[in-house]
Amino acid sequence: MPQRILLVYTKAGGGHYAMAQTLYKLLKELEPDAEVRLFNFFDVGPRWIAQAIQDGYNFAVNKQRWLFTVFQAFYQTRPAIQTFARVLGMRLAPAINEYLEAFQPDKIIYCYPVNHGFRRLPYVRRRKPKTLTVVTDIFSPHLYWFVDPKDQYVVASPEAYSIARRHRVPPENLHYFQTLIDPKFNQPLPQSEAERLRKEWGLEEPYTVLVTGGGAGLKISFKLVRELVKIPGINVVVVCGYNQRLYHQLLGFKEQQGLKNLVLFGFTQQMYELINLADVVVSKAGPATIAEVLSLRKNLIVCDYVWPQEHGNVELIRHEKLGYYIRHPKKIAAKILELKSRPPEQRGLELKNEIVRLAEYILKL
């Protein structure tokens, strides 16, 4: 009988969904007969819950960071996390359990920290499917990932392994797979394809700066672009994500100033290609973005992070000298001018990407 694998995720932060998508693609490639499904458990519950959690998370992180900080301060202990999960589960559990009963997965892979909630569902308690939590915060995962120390966990860095042990997860429940990003980041883009895309996107200058900040774009994007376009001989590529206001603001600026070297993207699936064409990437401290940029040996400037979950990412970059943490647009522009004037630096994580080995491990569970 073909395996039935459920990949659980949410869209409260892009890294969870990206991990689920990558694993889905690899599992289907490795085992075409397996029935693999992506499951955003908020989709089966009341719409207001999805809006409150997913949309609320994205709004707080990108617009009202203090709200997220207050919420995270409350979310620092196991009792607080468990209480919140129980309250949420009262409204979601029946619909989630109904979905599980209909699909009947024999393996549940969590790409979001909800294993402690799913464990109480009647289907999970009765059928006892194999379960595994893939910790998508590569370098500095929060306590909520490890509320249930009895579950099995995948971590992707020595730092995450140490944090899991500090939260009382026993060594036999920890599985170490390095880096965990889309396998295409293992190799650079072929030169012929890179040249084709440079012509297609109008990247005529010899040096390229990529500015990206996830779905909402960077908060300082407009101020930063105004500084970057003053630097001669560079292409400025900005990914605005779903932020239509930022996109149209920059488009108006481009047309008003006649800036041929300013290239704009909304939401795009071509981050691999864009990072390949960049000489330096300016981004927030998302763990996947950091790993992708450094795996392709690009210069990295981090200008923002979400506290507390991304603070460890910034500390790693600074301590290991993997990039730069600079917040002010003028100082970022000055650093880019400095980087442009010196030979390229060979930066990168000394970690191999083991996402394929993880997919193979899941199939053998």
XYZ file of C-alpha atoms in Angstrom:
365
model
C 0.000 0.000 0.000
C 1.449 3.432 -0.929
C 2.590 5.637 1.907
C 0.313 8.480 2.985
C 2.328 11.451 4.216
C 0.873 14.685 5.548
C 3.060 17.814 5.614
C 1.639 20.275 8.137
C 2.401 23.990 7.789
C 0.945 27.480 8.174
C 1.601 30.775 6.418
C 2.513 32.557 9.656
C 5.980 33.289 8.310
C 7.165 32.117 4.900
C 9.784 29.583 6.048
C 7.257 26.974 7.226
C 5.437 26.881 3.890
C 8.691 26.891 1.902
C 9.973 23.862 3.846
C 6.712 21.987 3.304
C 6.758 22.762 -0.424
C 10.375 21.617 -0.819
C 9.740 18.354 1.048
C 6.574 17.747 -0.976
C 8.493 18.083 -4.240
C 11.329 15.816 -3.085
C 9.065 13.128 -1.608
C 7.085 12.927 -4.850
C 10.293 12.706 -6.883
C 11.774 9.972 -4.675
C 8.555 7.971 -4.243
C 6.070 8.767 -7.047
C 3.539 6.259 -5.705
C 3.367 7.908 -2.285
C 0.310 10.023 -1.557
C 1.708 13.254 -0.150
C -0.418 16.211 0.896
C 0.283 19.744 2.039
C -1.984 20.724 4.934
C -2.441 24.232 6.313
C -4.509 23.320 9.356
C -5.937 26.846 9.562
C -7.735 26.180 6.249
C -10.161 23.745 7.881
C -11.130 25.972 10.816
C -13.096 29.219 11.147
C -11.781 31.950 8.875
C -11.370 34.396 11.763
C -8.765 32.127 13.386
C -6.646 32.073 10.222
C -6.931 35.848 9.987
C -6.031 36.333 13.639
C -3.000 34.005 13.598
C -1.591 34.140 10.057
C -2.606 37.623 8.995
C -2.089 38.910 12.524
C 1.441 37.479 12.628
C 2.394 39.007 9.307
C 0.851 42.383 10.238
C 2.569 42.486 13.636
C 5.987 41.477 12.274
C 5.919 43.866 9.336
C 3.816 46.804 10.552
C 3.532 46.837 14.350
C 6.607 45.017 15.647
C 5.836 45.976 19.257
C 2.680 43.808 19.142
C 4.755 40.794 18.171
C 7.306 41.571 20.884
C 4.570 41.694 23.535
C 3.114 38.401 22.308
C 6.531 36.730 22.314
C 7.234 37.976 25.838
C 4.078 36.154 26.975
C 5.060 33.080 24.960
C 8.256 32.300 26.910
C 7.113 29.359 29.079
C 5.678 25.904 28.463
C 2.476 26.561 30.499
C 1.727 29.710 28.467
C 2.297 27.939 25.156
C 0.249 24.898 26.207
C -2.624 27.066 27.424
C -2.706 28.993 24.160
C -2.615 25.722 22.181
C -5.523 24.274 24.188
C -7.676 27.368 23.676
C -6.924 27.361 19.960
C -7.434 23.605 19.747
C -10.967 23.835 21.157
C -12.037 25.511 17.903
C -9.723 23.745 15.437
C -9.399 20.171 16.764
C -12.713 18.735 15.457
C -12.111 19.957 11.898
C -8.457 18.844 11.901
C -9.381 15.405 13.227
C -12.086 15.079 10.562
C -9.481 15.828 7.895
C -7.107 13.223 9.336
C -9.849 10.599 9.470
C -10.624 11.220 5.801
C -6.999 11.107 4.586
C -5.677 8.579 7.134
C -1.972 9.464 6.953
C 0.516 6.955 8.298
C 3.130 9.716 8.698
C 2.647 13.302 9.859
C 5.541 15.700 9.290
C 5.221 18.999 11.123
C 6.864 22.014 9.481
C 5.298 24.194 12.175
C 5.403 23.740 15.981
C 2.016 22.072 16.572
C 3.048 18.509 17.436
C 1.950 18.931 21.068
C -1.550 19.897 19.883
C -1.920 17.121 17.311
C -0.841 14.484 19.838
C -4.190 14.883 21.653
C -6.342 14.357 18.542
C -8.410 11.126 18.552
C -6.989 10.016 15.188
C -3.373 10.395 16.366
C -4.035 8.708 19.707
C -5.839 5.777 18.082
C -3.863 5.199 14.861
C -0.451 6.346 16.179
C 1.027 7.567 12.866
C 4.774 8.149 12.701
C 5.465 11.810 13.502
C 8.423 14.111 13.020
C 8.862 17.855 13.597
C 11.177 19.638 11.155
C 12.436 22.766 12.913
C 12.466 25.413 10.193
C 14.242 28.016 12.343
C 17.703 26.861 11.350
C 19.929 28.687 13.833
C 17.911 29.952 16.840
C 14.602 28.118 17.308
C 12.183 29.322 19.972
C 10.973 27.223 22.900
C 7.589 26.591 21.240
C 9.252 24.138 18.860
C 10.236 21.878 21.770
C 7.203 21.955 24.075
C 6.771 18.191 23.671
C 10.211 16.603 24.371
C 8.774 13.135 23.656
C 8.395 13.814 19.955
C 11.055 13.305 17.287
C 12.794 16.439 15.984
C 14.951 17.394 13.032
C 17.360 20.287 13.601
C 19.614 21.839 10.995
C 22.526 23.390 12.881
C 24.703 22.761 15.952
C 23.147 25.880 17.507
C 19.612 24.481 17.127
C 20.735 21.121 18.532
C 22.117 22.836 21.646
C 18.905 24.834 22.113
C 16.797 21.652 21.839
C 18.910 19.917 24.477
C 18.572 22.969 26.721
C 14.799 22.550 26.439
C 15.093 18.939 27.661
C 14.727 17.080 24.367
C 16.735 13.835 24.814
C 19.508 13.076 22.296
C 17.690 9.986 20.977
C 14.821 12.240 19.861
C 17.059 14.620 17.920
C 18.067 14.075 14.306
C 20.660 16.358 12.739
C 20.378 17.222 9.054
C 22.491 20.138 7.931
C 21.126 23.393 6.464
C 17.844 22.130 4.852
C 17.113 24.393 1.903
C 15.937 23.687 -1.632
C 18.590 21.473 -3.294
C 18.906 23.799 -6.274
C 20.922 26.125 -3.996
C 23.650 23.466 -3.914
C 24.895 24.625 -7.315
C 25.205 28.044 -8.964
C 23.103 28.955 -11.970
C 24.751 27.966 -15.282
C 26.574 30.900 -16.826
C 24.516 30.782 -20.027
C 21.260 31.003 -18.081
C 22.650 33.809 -15.921
C 23.546 35.820 -19.025
C 20.110 35.204 -20.540
C 18.365 36.481 -17.413
C 20.604 39.531 -17.183
C 19.495 40.513 -20.678
C 15.842 39.653 -19.998
C 15.723 41.745 -16.818
C 17.857 44.596 -18.148
C 20.746 44.200 -15.719
C 23.246 46.191 -17.757
C 25.592 47.337 -14.985
C 28.483 45.084 -13.862
C 27.468 44.928 -10.172
C 24.053 43.905 -8.765
C 22.465 44.571 -5.371
C 19.393 42.545 -4.420
C 17.041 43.980 -1.783
C 14.526 41.488 -0.419
C 12.449 41.137 2.733
C 10.050 38.245 2.318
C 6.364 38.635 1.536
C 6.035 42.173 2.894
C 9.322 43.570 1.583
C 11.808 45.466 3.742
C 10.468 48.364 5.797
C 13.411 50.538 4.739
C 13.256 49.600 1.038
C 12.300 53.033 -0.321
C 14.844 54.946 1.776
C 17.497 52.376 0.929
C 16.813 52.508 -2.815
C 17.172 56.294 -2.807
C 20.674 55.833 -1.386
C 21.665 52.894 -3.593
C 20.816 54.565 -6.917
C 23.448 57.197 -6.111
C 26.168 54.533 -6.444
C 27.498 54.421 -10.029
C 27.758 51.150 -11.934
C 25.223 49.028 -10.039
C 21.881 47.383 -10.751
C 19.386 47.725 -7.879
C 16.901 44.833 -7.822
C 14.066 45.041 -5.296
C 11.642 42.231 -4.405
C 8.518 43.845 -2.950
C 6.611 40.613 -2.306
C 2.909 41.182 -1.703
C 3.503 44.827 -0.762
C 1.734 46.590 -3.628
C 2.108 49.972 -1.957
C 5.896 49.593 -1.910
C 5.937 48.332 -5.493
C 3.971 51.311 -6.843
C 5.944 53.755 -4.708
C 9.207 52.469 -6.180
C 7.733 52.271 -9.688
C 6.742 55.930 -9.495
C 10.220 56.820 -8.251
C 11.811 54.851 -11.081
C 9.719 56.570 -13.744
C 10.148 60.016 -12.223
C 13.939 59.672 -12.049
C 14.331 57.686 -15.295
C 16.224 54.885 -13.524
C 16.979 52.093 -15.973
C 19.150 50.335 -13.392
C 16.252 49.932 -10.896
C 14.470 46.593 -11.473
C 11.336 45.742 -9.500
C 9.619 42.458 -8.694
C 6.429 41.787 -6.794
C 5.953 38.294 -5.415
C 8.303 35.969 -7.300
C 9.247 32.292 -7.396
C 12.659 33.161 -8.875
C 14.647 33.913 -5.722
C 17.226 31.277 -6.675
C 17.889 33.064 -9.953
C 17.893 36.526 -8.365
C 20.355 35.563 -5.629
C 22.607 33.981 -8.259
C 22.739 37.211 -10.241
C 23.411 39.359 -7.171
C 26.823 40.353 -5.855
C 25.364 41.421 -2.497
C 21.981 40.714 -0.899
C 20.318 43.049 1.607
C 17.662 41.256 3.649
C 16.080 40.660 7.041
C 17.477 37.834 9.167
C 15.216 35.017 7.983
C 17.046 31.692 8.483
C 16.265 30.263 5.042
C 17.340 33.440 3.246
C 20.621 33.500 5.171
C 21.350 29.871 4.292
C 20.439 30.385 0.623
C 22.571 33.498 0.202
C 25.611 32.048 1.940
C 25.295 28.688 0.171
C 25.672 30.579 -3.108
C 28.685 32.461 -1.661
C 27.164 35.933 -1.903
C 27.857 38.927 0.310
C 25.072 39.388 2.864
C 23.895 42.508 4.671
C 21.174 41.997 7.283
C 19.280 45.182 8.121
C 16.421 43.898 10.280
C 15.335 40.925 12.381
C 12.305 39.681 14.307
C 12.974 39.492 18.041
C 13.581 37.074 19.674
C 13.460 34.270 17.124
C 15.849 35.833 14.591
C 18.208 37.487 17.069
C 20.391 34.380 17.167
C 20.695 34.510 13.373
C 22.150 38.010 13.594
C 24.562 36.981 16.351
C 25.747 34.015 14.255
C 26.412 36.256 11.260
C 28.368 38.721 13.343
C 30.305 36.160 15.400
C 31.264 33.964 12.427
C 31.862 36.991 10.164
C 29.463 35.593 7.568
C 28.043 38.980 6.678
C 27.201 42.397 8.064
C 24.446 43.713 10.322
C 23.712 47.328 9.347
C 20.381 49.071 9.948
C 20.758 52.563 8.474
C 20.249 53.000 4.673
C 23.170 55.425 4.270
C 25.541 53.082 6.100
C 24.312 50.128 4.010
C 25.030 52.099 0.835
C 28.503 52.975 2.121
C 29.259 49.303 2.849
C 28.059 48.292 -0.641
C 30.298 50.940 -2.214
C 33.186 49.493 -0.201
C 32.355 45.895 -1.236
C 32.064 46.941 -4.877
C 35.564 48.390 -4.858
C 37.302 45.266 -3.526
C 37.701 41.699 -4.877
C 34.778 39.299 -4.214
C 34.893 37.520 -0.854
C 34.302 33.775 -0.641
C 31.788 33.620 2.180
C 29.605 30.664 3.022
C 28.356 28.235 5.605
C 30.606 25.251 6.075
C 27.527 23.022 6.001
C 26.254 20.786 3.243
C 22.595 20.834 2.334
C 20.954 17.574 3.493
C 17.352 18.188 2.493
C 17.393 15.190 0.119
C 18.709 12.919 2.888
C 15.888 14.181 5.107
C 13.289 13.306 2.464
C 14.805 9.807 2.202
C 14.697 9.487 5.993
C 11.002 10.433 6.052
C 10.206 7.752 3.483
C 11.990 5.149 5.621
C 10.284 6.109 8.906
